[in-house]
Coordinates of C-alpha atoms in Angstrom, one line a residue:
X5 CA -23.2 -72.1 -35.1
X6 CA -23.4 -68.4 -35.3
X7 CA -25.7 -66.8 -33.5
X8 CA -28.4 -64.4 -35.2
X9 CA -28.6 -60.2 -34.2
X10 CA -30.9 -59.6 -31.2
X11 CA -32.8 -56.5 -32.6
X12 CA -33.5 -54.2 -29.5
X13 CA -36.4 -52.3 -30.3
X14 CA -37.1 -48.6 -28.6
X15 CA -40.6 -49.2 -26.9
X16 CA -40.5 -45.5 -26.3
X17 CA -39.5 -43.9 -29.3
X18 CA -40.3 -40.0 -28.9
X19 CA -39.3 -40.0 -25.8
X20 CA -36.4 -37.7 -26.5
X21 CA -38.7 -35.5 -28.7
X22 CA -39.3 -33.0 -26.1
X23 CA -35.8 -32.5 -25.3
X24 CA -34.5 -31.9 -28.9
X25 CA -37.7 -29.5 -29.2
X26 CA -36.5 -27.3 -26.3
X27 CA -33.2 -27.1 -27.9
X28 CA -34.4 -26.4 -30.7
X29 CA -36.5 -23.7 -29.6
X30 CA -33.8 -22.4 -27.6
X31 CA -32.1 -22.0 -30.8
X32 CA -34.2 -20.4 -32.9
X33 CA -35.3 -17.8 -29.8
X34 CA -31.3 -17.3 -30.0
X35 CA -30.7 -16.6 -33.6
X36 CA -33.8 -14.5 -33.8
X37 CA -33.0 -12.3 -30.9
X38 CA -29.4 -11.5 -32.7
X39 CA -31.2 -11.3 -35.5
X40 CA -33.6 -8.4 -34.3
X41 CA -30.3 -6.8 -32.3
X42 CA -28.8 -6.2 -36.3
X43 CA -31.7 -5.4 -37.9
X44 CA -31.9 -2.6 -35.4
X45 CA -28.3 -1.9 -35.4
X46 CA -28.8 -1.2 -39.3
X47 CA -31.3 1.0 -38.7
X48 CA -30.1 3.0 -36.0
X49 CA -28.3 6.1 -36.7
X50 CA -25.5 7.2 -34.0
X51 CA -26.3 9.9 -31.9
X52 CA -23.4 12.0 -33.4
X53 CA -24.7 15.4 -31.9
X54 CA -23.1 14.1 -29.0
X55 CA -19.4 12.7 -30.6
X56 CA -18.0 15.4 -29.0
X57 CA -20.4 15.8 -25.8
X58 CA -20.2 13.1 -23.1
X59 CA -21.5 15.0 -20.6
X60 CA -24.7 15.8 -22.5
X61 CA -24.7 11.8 -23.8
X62 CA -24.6 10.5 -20.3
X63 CA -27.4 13.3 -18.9
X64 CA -29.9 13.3 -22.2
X65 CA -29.6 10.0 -23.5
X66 CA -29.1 7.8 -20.7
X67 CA -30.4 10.2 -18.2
X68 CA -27.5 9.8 -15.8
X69 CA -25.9 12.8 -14.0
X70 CA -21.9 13.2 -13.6
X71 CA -20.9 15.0 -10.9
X72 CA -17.8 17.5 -11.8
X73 CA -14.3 15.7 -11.9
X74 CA -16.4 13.1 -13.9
X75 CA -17.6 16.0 -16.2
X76 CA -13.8 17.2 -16.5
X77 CA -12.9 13.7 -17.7
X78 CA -15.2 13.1 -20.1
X79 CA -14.3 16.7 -21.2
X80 CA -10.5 16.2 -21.3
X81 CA -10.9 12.8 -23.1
X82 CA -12.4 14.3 -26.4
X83 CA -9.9 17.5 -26.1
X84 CA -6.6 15.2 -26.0
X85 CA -7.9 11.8 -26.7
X86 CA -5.4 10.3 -23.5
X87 CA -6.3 10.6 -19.9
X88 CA -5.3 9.2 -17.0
X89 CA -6.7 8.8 -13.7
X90 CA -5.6 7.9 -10.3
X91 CA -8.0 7.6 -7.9
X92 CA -9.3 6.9 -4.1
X93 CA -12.1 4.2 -3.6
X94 CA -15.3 4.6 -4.0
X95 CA -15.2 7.6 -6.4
X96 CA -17.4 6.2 -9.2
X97 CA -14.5 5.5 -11.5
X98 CA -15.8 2.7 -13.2
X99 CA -19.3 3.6 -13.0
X100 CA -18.4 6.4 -15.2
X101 CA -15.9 4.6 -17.5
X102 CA -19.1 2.4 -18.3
X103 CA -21.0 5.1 -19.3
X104 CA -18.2 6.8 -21.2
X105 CA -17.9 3.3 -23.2
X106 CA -21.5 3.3 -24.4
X107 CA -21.2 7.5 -25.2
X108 CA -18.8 6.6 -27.3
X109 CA -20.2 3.5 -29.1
X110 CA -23.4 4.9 -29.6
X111 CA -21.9 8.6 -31.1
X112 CA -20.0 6.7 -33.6
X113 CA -20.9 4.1 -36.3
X114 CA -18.2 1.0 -36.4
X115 CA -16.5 2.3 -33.8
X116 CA -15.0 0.0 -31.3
X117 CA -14.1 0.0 -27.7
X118 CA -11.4 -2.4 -25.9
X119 CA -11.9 -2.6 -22.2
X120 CA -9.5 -4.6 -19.9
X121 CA -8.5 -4.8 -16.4
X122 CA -5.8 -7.1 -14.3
X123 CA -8.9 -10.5 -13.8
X124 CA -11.8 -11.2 -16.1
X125 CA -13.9 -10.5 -12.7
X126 CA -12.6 -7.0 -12.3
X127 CA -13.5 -6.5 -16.2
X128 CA -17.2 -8.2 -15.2
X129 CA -17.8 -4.7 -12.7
X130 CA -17.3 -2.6 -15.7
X131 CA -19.7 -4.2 -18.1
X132 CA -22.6 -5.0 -15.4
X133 CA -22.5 -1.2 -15.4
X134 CA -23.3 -1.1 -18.9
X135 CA -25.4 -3.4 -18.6
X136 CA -27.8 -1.3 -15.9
X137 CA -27.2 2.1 -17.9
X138 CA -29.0 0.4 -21.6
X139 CA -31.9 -0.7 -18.4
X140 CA -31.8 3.0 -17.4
X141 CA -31.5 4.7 -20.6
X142 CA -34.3 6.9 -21.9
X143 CA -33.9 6.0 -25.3
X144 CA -33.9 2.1 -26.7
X145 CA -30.6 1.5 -27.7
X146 CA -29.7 -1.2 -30.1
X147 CA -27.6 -4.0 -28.6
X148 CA -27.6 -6.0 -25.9
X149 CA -24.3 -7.5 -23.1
X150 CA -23.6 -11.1 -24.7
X151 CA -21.2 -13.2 -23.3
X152 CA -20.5 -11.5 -20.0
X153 CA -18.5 -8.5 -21.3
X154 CA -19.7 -7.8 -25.4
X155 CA -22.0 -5.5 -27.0
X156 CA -22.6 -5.5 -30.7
X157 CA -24.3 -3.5 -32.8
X158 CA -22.6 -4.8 -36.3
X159 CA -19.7 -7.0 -36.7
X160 CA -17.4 -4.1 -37.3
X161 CA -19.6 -1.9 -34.4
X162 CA -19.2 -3.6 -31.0
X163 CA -17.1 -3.1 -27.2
X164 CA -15.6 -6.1 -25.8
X165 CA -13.7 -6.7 -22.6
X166 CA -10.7 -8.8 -22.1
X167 CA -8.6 -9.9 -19.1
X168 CA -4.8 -9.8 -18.9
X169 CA -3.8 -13.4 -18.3
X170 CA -2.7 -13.6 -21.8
X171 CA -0.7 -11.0 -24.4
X172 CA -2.2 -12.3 -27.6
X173 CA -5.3 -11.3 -27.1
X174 CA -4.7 -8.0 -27.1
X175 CA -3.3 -8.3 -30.9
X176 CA -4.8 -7.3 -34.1
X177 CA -7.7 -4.7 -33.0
X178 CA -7.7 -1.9 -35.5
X179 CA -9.8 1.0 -36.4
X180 CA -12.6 2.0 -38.7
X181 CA -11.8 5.0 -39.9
X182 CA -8.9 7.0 -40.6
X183 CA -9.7 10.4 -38.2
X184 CA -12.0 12.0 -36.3
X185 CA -13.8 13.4 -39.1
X186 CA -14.4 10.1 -41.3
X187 CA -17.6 10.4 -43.2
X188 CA -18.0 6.2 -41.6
X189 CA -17.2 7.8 -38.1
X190 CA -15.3 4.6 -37.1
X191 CA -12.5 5.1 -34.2
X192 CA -11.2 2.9 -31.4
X193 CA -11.4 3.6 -27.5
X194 CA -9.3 1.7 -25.2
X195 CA -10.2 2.0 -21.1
X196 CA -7.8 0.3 -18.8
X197 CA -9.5 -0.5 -15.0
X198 CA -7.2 -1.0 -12.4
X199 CA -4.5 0.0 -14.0
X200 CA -1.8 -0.2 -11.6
X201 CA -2.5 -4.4 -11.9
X202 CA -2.0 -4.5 -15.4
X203 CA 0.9 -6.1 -17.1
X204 CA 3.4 -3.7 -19.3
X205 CA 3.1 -6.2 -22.3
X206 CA -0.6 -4.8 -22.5
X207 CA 0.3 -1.3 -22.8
X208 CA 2.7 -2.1 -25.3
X209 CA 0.3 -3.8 -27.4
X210 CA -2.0 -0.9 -27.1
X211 CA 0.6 0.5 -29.1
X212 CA 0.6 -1.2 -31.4
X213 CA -3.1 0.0 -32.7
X214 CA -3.7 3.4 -31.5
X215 CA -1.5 4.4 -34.6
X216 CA -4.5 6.8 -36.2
X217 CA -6.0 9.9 -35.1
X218 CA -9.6 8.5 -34.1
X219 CA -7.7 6.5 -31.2
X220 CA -8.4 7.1 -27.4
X221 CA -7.2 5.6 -24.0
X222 CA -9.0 6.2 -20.7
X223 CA -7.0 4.7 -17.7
X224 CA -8.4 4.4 -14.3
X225 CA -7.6 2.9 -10.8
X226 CA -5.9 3.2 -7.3
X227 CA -2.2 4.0 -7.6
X228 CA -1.4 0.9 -5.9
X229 CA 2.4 1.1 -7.3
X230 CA 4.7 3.8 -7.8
X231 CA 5.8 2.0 -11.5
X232 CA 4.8 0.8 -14.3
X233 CA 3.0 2.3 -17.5
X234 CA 0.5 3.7 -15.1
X235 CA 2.4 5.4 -12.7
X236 CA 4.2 6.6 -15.8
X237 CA 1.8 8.3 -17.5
X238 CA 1.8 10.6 -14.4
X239 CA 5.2 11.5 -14.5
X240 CA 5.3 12.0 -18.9
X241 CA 3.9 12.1 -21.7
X242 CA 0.8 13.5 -23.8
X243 CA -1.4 12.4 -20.6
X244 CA -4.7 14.6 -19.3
X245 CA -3.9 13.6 -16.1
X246 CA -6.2 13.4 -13.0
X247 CA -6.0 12.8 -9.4
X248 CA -9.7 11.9 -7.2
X249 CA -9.4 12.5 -3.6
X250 CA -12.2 11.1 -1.2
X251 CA -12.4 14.6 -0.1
X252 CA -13.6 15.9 -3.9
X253 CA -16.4 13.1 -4.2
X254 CA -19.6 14.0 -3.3
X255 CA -21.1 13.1 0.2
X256 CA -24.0 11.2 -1.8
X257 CA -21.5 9.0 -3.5
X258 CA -19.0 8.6 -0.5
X259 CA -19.4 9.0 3.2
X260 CA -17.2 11.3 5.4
X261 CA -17.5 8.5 8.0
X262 CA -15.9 6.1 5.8
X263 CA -13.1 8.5 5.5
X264 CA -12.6 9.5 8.9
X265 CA -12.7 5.2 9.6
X266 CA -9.5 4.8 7.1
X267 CA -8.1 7.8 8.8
X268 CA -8.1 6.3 12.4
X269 CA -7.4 2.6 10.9
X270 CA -4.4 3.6 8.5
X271 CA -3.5 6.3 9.8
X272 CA -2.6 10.1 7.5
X273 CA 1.1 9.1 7.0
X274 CA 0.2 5.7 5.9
X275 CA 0.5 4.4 1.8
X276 CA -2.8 2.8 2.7
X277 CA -4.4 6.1 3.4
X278 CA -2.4 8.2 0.7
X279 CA -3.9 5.5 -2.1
X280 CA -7.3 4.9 -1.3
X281 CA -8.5 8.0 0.6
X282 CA -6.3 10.0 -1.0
X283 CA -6.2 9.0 -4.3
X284 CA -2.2 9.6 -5.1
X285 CA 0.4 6.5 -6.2
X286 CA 2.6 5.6 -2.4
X287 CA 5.5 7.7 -1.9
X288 CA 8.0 5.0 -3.2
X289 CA 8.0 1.0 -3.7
X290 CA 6.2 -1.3 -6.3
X291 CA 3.3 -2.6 -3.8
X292 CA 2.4 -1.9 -0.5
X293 CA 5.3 -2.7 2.2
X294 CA 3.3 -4.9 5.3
X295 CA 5.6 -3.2 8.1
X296 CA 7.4 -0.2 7.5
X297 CA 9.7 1.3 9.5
X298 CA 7.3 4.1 11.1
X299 CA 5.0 1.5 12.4
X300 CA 8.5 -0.4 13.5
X301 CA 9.4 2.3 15.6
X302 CA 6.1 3.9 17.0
X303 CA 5.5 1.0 18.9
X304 CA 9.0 -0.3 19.8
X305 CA 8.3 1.6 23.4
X306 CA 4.8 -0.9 24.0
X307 CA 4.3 -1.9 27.4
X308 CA 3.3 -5.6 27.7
X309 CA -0.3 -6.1 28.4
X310 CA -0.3 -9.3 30.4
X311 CA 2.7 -11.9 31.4
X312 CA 0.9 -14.6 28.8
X313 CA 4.7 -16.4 26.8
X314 CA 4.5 -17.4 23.4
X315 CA 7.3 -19.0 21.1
X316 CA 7.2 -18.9 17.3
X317 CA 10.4 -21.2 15.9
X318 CA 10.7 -21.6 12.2
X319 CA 12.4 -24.9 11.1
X320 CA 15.4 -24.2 8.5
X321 CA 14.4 -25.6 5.0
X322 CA 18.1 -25.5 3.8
X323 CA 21.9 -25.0 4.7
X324 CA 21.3 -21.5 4.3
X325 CA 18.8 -21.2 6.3
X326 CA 18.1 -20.5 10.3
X327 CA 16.4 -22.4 13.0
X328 CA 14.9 -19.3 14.6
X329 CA 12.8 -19.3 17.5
X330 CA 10.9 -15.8 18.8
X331 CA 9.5 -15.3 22.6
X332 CA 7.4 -12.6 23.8
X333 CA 5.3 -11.8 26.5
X334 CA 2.2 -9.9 26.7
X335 CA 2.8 -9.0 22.5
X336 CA 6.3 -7.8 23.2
X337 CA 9.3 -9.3 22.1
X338 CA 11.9 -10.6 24.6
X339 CA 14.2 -12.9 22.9
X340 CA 15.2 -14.1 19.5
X341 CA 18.0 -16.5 18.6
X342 CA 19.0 -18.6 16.0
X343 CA 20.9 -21.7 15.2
X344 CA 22.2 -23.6 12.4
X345 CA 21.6 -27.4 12.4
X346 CA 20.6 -29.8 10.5
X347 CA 19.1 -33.0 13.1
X348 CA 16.1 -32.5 13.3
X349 CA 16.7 -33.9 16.9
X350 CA 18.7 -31.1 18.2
X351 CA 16.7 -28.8 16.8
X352 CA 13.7 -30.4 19.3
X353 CA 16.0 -30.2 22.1
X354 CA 16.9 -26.5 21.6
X355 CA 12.9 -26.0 21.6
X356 CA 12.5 -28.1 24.8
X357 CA 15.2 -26.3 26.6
X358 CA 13.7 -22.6 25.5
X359 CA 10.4 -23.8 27.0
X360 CA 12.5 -24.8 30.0
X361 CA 14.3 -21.5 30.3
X362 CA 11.5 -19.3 29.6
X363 CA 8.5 -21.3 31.0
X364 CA 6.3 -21.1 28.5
X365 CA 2.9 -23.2 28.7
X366 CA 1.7 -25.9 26.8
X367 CA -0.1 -25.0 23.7
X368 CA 1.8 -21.7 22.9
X369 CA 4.9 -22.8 21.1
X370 CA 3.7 -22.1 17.8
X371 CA 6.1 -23.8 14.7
X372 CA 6.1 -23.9 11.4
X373 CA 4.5 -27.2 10.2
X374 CA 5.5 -27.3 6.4
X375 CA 7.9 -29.5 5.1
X376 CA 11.0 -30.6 7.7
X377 CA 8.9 -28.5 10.4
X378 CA 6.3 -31.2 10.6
X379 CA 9.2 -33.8 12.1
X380 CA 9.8 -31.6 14.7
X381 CA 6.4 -30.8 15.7
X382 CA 5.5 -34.7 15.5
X383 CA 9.0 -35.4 17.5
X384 CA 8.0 -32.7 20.3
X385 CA 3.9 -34.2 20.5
X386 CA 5.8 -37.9 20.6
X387 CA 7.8 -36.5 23.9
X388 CA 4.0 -34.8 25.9
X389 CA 5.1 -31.1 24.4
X390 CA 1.9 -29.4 23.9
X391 CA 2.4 -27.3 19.9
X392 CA 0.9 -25.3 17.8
X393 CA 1.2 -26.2 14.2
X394 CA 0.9 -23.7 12.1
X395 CA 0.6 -24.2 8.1
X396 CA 1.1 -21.3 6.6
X397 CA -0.7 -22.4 3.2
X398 CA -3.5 -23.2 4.9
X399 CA -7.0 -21.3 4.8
X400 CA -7.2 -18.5 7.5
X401 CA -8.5 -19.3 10.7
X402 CA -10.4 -16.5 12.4
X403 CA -8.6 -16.0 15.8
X404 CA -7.9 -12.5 15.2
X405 CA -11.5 -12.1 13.9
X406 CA -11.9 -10.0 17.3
X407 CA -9.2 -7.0 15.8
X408 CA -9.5 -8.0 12.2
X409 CA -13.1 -7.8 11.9
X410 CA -15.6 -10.7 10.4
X411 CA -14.9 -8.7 6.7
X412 CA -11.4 -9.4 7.0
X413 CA -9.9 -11.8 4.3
X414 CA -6.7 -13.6 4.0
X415 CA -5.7 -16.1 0.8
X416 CA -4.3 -18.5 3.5
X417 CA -2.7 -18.5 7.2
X418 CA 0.2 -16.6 6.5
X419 CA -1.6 -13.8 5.0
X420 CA -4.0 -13.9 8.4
X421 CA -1.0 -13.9 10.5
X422 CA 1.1 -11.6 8.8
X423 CA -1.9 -8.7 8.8
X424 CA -2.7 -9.3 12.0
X425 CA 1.2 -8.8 13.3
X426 CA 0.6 -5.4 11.3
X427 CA -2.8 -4.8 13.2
X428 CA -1.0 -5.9 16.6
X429 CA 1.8 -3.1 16.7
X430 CA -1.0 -0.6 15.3
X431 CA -3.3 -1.1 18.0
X432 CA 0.0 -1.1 20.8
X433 CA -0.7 -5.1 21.5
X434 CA 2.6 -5.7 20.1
X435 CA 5.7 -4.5 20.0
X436 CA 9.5 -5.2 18.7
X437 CA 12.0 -3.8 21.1
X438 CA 14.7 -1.6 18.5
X439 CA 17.8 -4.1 19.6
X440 CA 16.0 -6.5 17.1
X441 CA 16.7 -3.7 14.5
X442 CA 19.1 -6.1 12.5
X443 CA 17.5 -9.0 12.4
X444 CA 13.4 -8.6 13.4
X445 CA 13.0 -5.4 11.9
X446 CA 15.2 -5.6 8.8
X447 CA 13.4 -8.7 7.7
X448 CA 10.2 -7.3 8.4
X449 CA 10.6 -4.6 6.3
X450 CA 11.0 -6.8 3.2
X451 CA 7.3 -8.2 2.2
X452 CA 4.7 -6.8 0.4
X453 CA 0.9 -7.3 0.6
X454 CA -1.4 -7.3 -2.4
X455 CA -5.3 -7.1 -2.6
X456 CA -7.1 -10.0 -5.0
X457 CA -10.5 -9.4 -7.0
X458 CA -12.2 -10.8 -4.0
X459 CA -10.4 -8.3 -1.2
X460 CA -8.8 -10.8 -0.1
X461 CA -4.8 -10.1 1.5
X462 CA -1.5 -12.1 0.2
X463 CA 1.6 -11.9 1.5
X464 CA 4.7 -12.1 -1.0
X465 CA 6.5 -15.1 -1.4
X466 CA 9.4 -16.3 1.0
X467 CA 11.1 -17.2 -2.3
X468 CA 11.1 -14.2 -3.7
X469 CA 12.2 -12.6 -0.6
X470 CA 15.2 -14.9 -0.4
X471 CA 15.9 -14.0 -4.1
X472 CA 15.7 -10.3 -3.5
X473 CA 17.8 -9.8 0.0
X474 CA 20.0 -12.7 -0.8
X475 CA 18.7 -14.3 2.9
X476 CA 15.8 -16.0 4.2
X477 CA 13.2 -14.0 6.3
X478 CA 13.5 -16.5 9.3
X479 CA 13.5 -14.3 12.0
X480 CA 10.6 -12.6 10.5
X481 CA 8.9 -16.0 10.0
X482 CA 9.4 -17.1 13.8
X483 CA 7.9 -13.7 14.9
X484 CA 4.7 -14.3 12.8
X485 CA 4.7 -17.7 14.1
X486 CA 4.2 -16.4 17.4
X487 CA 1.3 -14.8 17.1
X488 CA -0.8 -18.0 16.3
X489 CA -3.8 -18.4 18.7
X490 CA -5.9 -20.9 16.4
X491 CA -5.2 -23.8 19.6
X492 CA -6.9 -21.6 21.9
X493 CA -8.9 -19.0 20.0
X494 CA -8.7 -17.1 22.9
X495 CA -7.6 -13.0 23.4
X496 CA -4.6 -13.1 24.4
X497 CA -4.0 -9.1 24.5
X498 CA -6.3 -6.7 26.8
X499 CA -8.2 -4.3 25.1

C-alpha cells in the first residue's frame, strides 16, 4: 500500500515579501547610486590647471593648507616624478599622501593611483583621509570610497589600495597614456605607507609598470630598518629624497611636550629616538635591537633597591640546549649557571637546591612553563614548592602596568616581559653585572622588537635566534623569566 503525498500548504504565504522587498530596494538604491557616481564622472572635466600644482589643488580645491616640507613634496613629486620620505611620527605623512592621491586623480582623466602599505589596516588610515578631504572639499567631486580603500570615477579612472600579504596583486596595473602630455591625460601614481614594512617583491613589481613617462612613486614612513628598497632609495638612485624631523613640524600639528617625553623615555642616543622624533633610518641593523649594549653597560654599576630574591630557570627544549637558572636581588643580577640534563628530575632537584642556597621565597621562582618546562613546574607544586609559571605565548598580564603605563601593549607574555627588562635597566631597577658579559649580555644583544598595526610590541622568535647565532638564548630566557610578578602583582622595585 503506498502511501499518497502530504501537500504542506504555506498558511502565510507573503510572509517573506518584505524581506525580498528590502533587498530589493537595497539593490536598486545601489546600482543607482554607482550609476549617478558615472554619469557624473562623464561629465566632469579634471581640474588640469592644477596637473602640475598640488599645492594650489590641496588649498583651492579641497581647501586644505600644507604646511612647508609638505609643500616641497608635492613640489618635488611633479619635478622628478620619485620621492621618498623618511619621517618622525606624527608629521602628517599620510594625511598629506591622501590629499596628494585625490590631486592627482582629479588633475588627470583615466589616471590611476596604487596605494599600499605593509596590513590592509595601515592602507585603511590612508583612504579614511580621503575619505574626510571629498567631506571637506569646496567643490563636489565625482566619486565616492567603495569598498574600504576604492574610488572610481570610470572603469579606466579610479585609486585603489592594496595590502602586501600577497605578490600577485600587485601585477598587471598599467597606464593610460603614454607621457605627461597625452591629449587622454592618463598616468599612474604609486604611494607606498610605511615603507620600511613592505616586502622587496612589491617594489620589484612596481617595476614592472612604471615603464612610461606619466609614472610616479611617493614613499613614506619611519625608517624603522636600515635595508631594504626603502632604506635604499636614500642611499641611490633618481630619488627626491626627504627627511621630517619632529623639530620641522609645526607646533599645531605636533607638541614639543611629546617630544621632550620620547627624549626623557628613549633617550637622544637611542634608535627609538633617532626614528620617530628624529625622523632618520637607526644607525645600523634591520629592526630595532631590545637591549643594546649602551643600555647594557649604563646600568651594569645599579645598586639593588631592596633584598627581595627572584629565580628565573628556563627548562632545555633539546640536547643543545641549557637548563639555565637566573637569581637576583633587588633587580640586580647575582648568579647565573647552567646545566645540561635531560631528567626532568634532576633538573627539579638543581631548582630545589638553588632555592636552598639562595633562600629565595615561595612564589618567586619564576620557570618557563611551555612544553618540558610544565613537568618541572608540576613536579616542583607536587613536592609544596611555591612557582611561578610563566607562558610566554600567553596574553600579557599587566604587572608592570605601574612602569609600562596602561597604553602599553604586548602581542603576548614574552613581549611584556621582555620590554619591561628594557624599561627595568632604563629606569636603574635593574641591572646586569658586566662578568655576565659572555653569556647574559651577549644573548641579550641578539632580539629585535617590532611594532604591529595595533602598537602593539613582539619580540623575535627564539627560533630564529638559534638559527642566526647558532645557540639558544637560554641565559637570556631565564633572565626574562625573572622578572615575572603576575603571582604577586606587587612592586617589587622602589621608586
Amino acid at each position: 500500500m503506498t502511501e499518497e503525498p502530504v501537500e504542506v500548504m504555506d498558511e502565510e504565504p507573503d510572509r517573506f515579501l518584505p524581506v525580498f522587498s528590502m533587498y530589493r530596494d537595497a539593490l536598486v538604491a545601489a546600482f543607482r547610486a554607482t550609476e549617478e557616481t558615472r554619469t557624473g564622472a562623464d561629465e566632469f572635466e579634471p581640474f588640469r590647471e592644477y596637473a602640475s600644482d598640488p599645492v594650489g589643488f590641496a588649498r583651492e580645491v579641497l581647501g586644505w593648507e600644507p604646511w612647508q616640507k609638505q609643500r616641497e613634496i608635492g613640489e618635488a613629486l611633479v619635478q622628478t616624478k620619485r620621492v621618498s620620505v623618511v619621517s618622525c611620527n606624527g608629521a602628517g605623512k599620510t594625511v598629506w599622501a591622501a590629499r596628494l592621491l585625490m590631486w592627482f586623480l582629479y588633475t588627470r582623466k583615466n589616471s590611476l593611483v596604487i596605494n599600499t602599505a605593509p596590513t590592509f589596516n595601515q592602507v585603511g588610515l590612508l583612504w579614511r583621509q580621503v575619505k574626510q578631504a571629498l567631506a571637506e572639499a569646496r567643490y563636489e567631486l565625482p566619486g565616492r570610497v567603495i569598498s574600504g580603500s576604492r574610488l572610481e570615477l570610470a572603469p579606466t579612472w579610479y585609486g585603489t589600495g592594496i595590502s602586501t600579504d600577497k605578490e600577485e596583486r600587485f601585477q598587471g596595473y598599467h597606464p593610460e597614456g603614454s607621457d605627461d602630455d597625452s591629449t587622454d591625460d592618463g598616468g599612474m601614481l604609486v604611494i607606498v605607507d610605511e615603507a620600511s614594512g613592505v616586502p622587496d617583491y612589491v617594489f620589484d613589481a612596481m617595476r614592472g609598470y612604471l615603464t612610461q613617462a606619466n609614472c610616479y612613486v611617493l614613499m613614506i614612513g619611519n625608517g624603522n630598518k636600515a635595508s631594504g628598497a626603502f632604506f635604499d632609495s636614500h642611499q641611490k638612485g633618481p630619488w627626491s629624497r626627504f627627511n621630517i624631523s619632529a623639530y620641522d613640524v609645526p607646533e599645531h600639528i605636533l607638541a614639543p611636550a611629546w617630544i621632550e617625553e620620547q627624549r626623557l623615555h628613549w633617550g637622544e642616543d637611542s634608535p627609538q629616538f633617532m626614528v620617530r622624533v628624529l625622523g632618520q633610518f637607526p644607525a645600523s641593523g634591520s629592526d630595532f635591537q631590545l637591549f643594546p649594549r649602551w643600555l647594557l653597560e649604563s646600568a651594569k654599576d645599579s645598586v639593588p633597591e631592596d633584598d627581595s630574591l627572584h629565580m628565573g630557570v628556563d627548562i632545555a627544549r633539546g640536547s643543545a640546549d641549557l637548563n639555565v637558572a637566573v637569581v637576583t636581588r633587588g633587580g640586580v643580577v647575582i648568579d647565573a649557571r647552567s646545566w645540561h640534563e635531560k631528567d626532568l628530575m634532576r633538573t627539579v632537584q638543581h631548582v630545589e637546591q638553588l632555592q636552598a642556597q639562595h633562600q629565595i621565597s615561595e612564589g618567586c621562582i619564576h620557570l618557563d612553563v611551555c612544553g618540558i618546562g610544565a613537568g618541572v613546574v608540576d613536579r616542583l607544586r607536587e613536592k609544596g614548592v611555591g612557582v611561578d609559571g610563566v607562558d610566554f605565548g600567553a596574553k600579557a598580564e599587566g604587572d608592570y602596568r605601574w612602569l609600562l603605563g596602561s597604553e602599553f601593549k604586548a602581542v603576548n607574555r614574552k613581549a611584556e616581559l621582555h620590554w619591561a627588562g628594557r624599561a627595568l635597566l632604563q629606569k636603574g631597577y635593574a641591572a646586569i653585572p658586566e662578568q655576565y658579559e659572555t653569556t647574559l649580555w651577549k644573548q641579550l644583544q641578539w632580539p629585535s622588537y617590532a611594532i604591529n598595526e595595533r602598537g602593539a610590541i613582539s619580540v623575535e622568535a627564539k627560533e630564529r635566534l638559534r638559527a642566526r647565532h647558532g645557540e639558544s638564548p637560554d641565559f637570556a630566557d631565564a633572565w626574562i623569566l625573572s622578572l615575572s610578578r603576575a603571582s604577586s602583582r606587587s612592586r617589587i622595585f622602589v621608586i
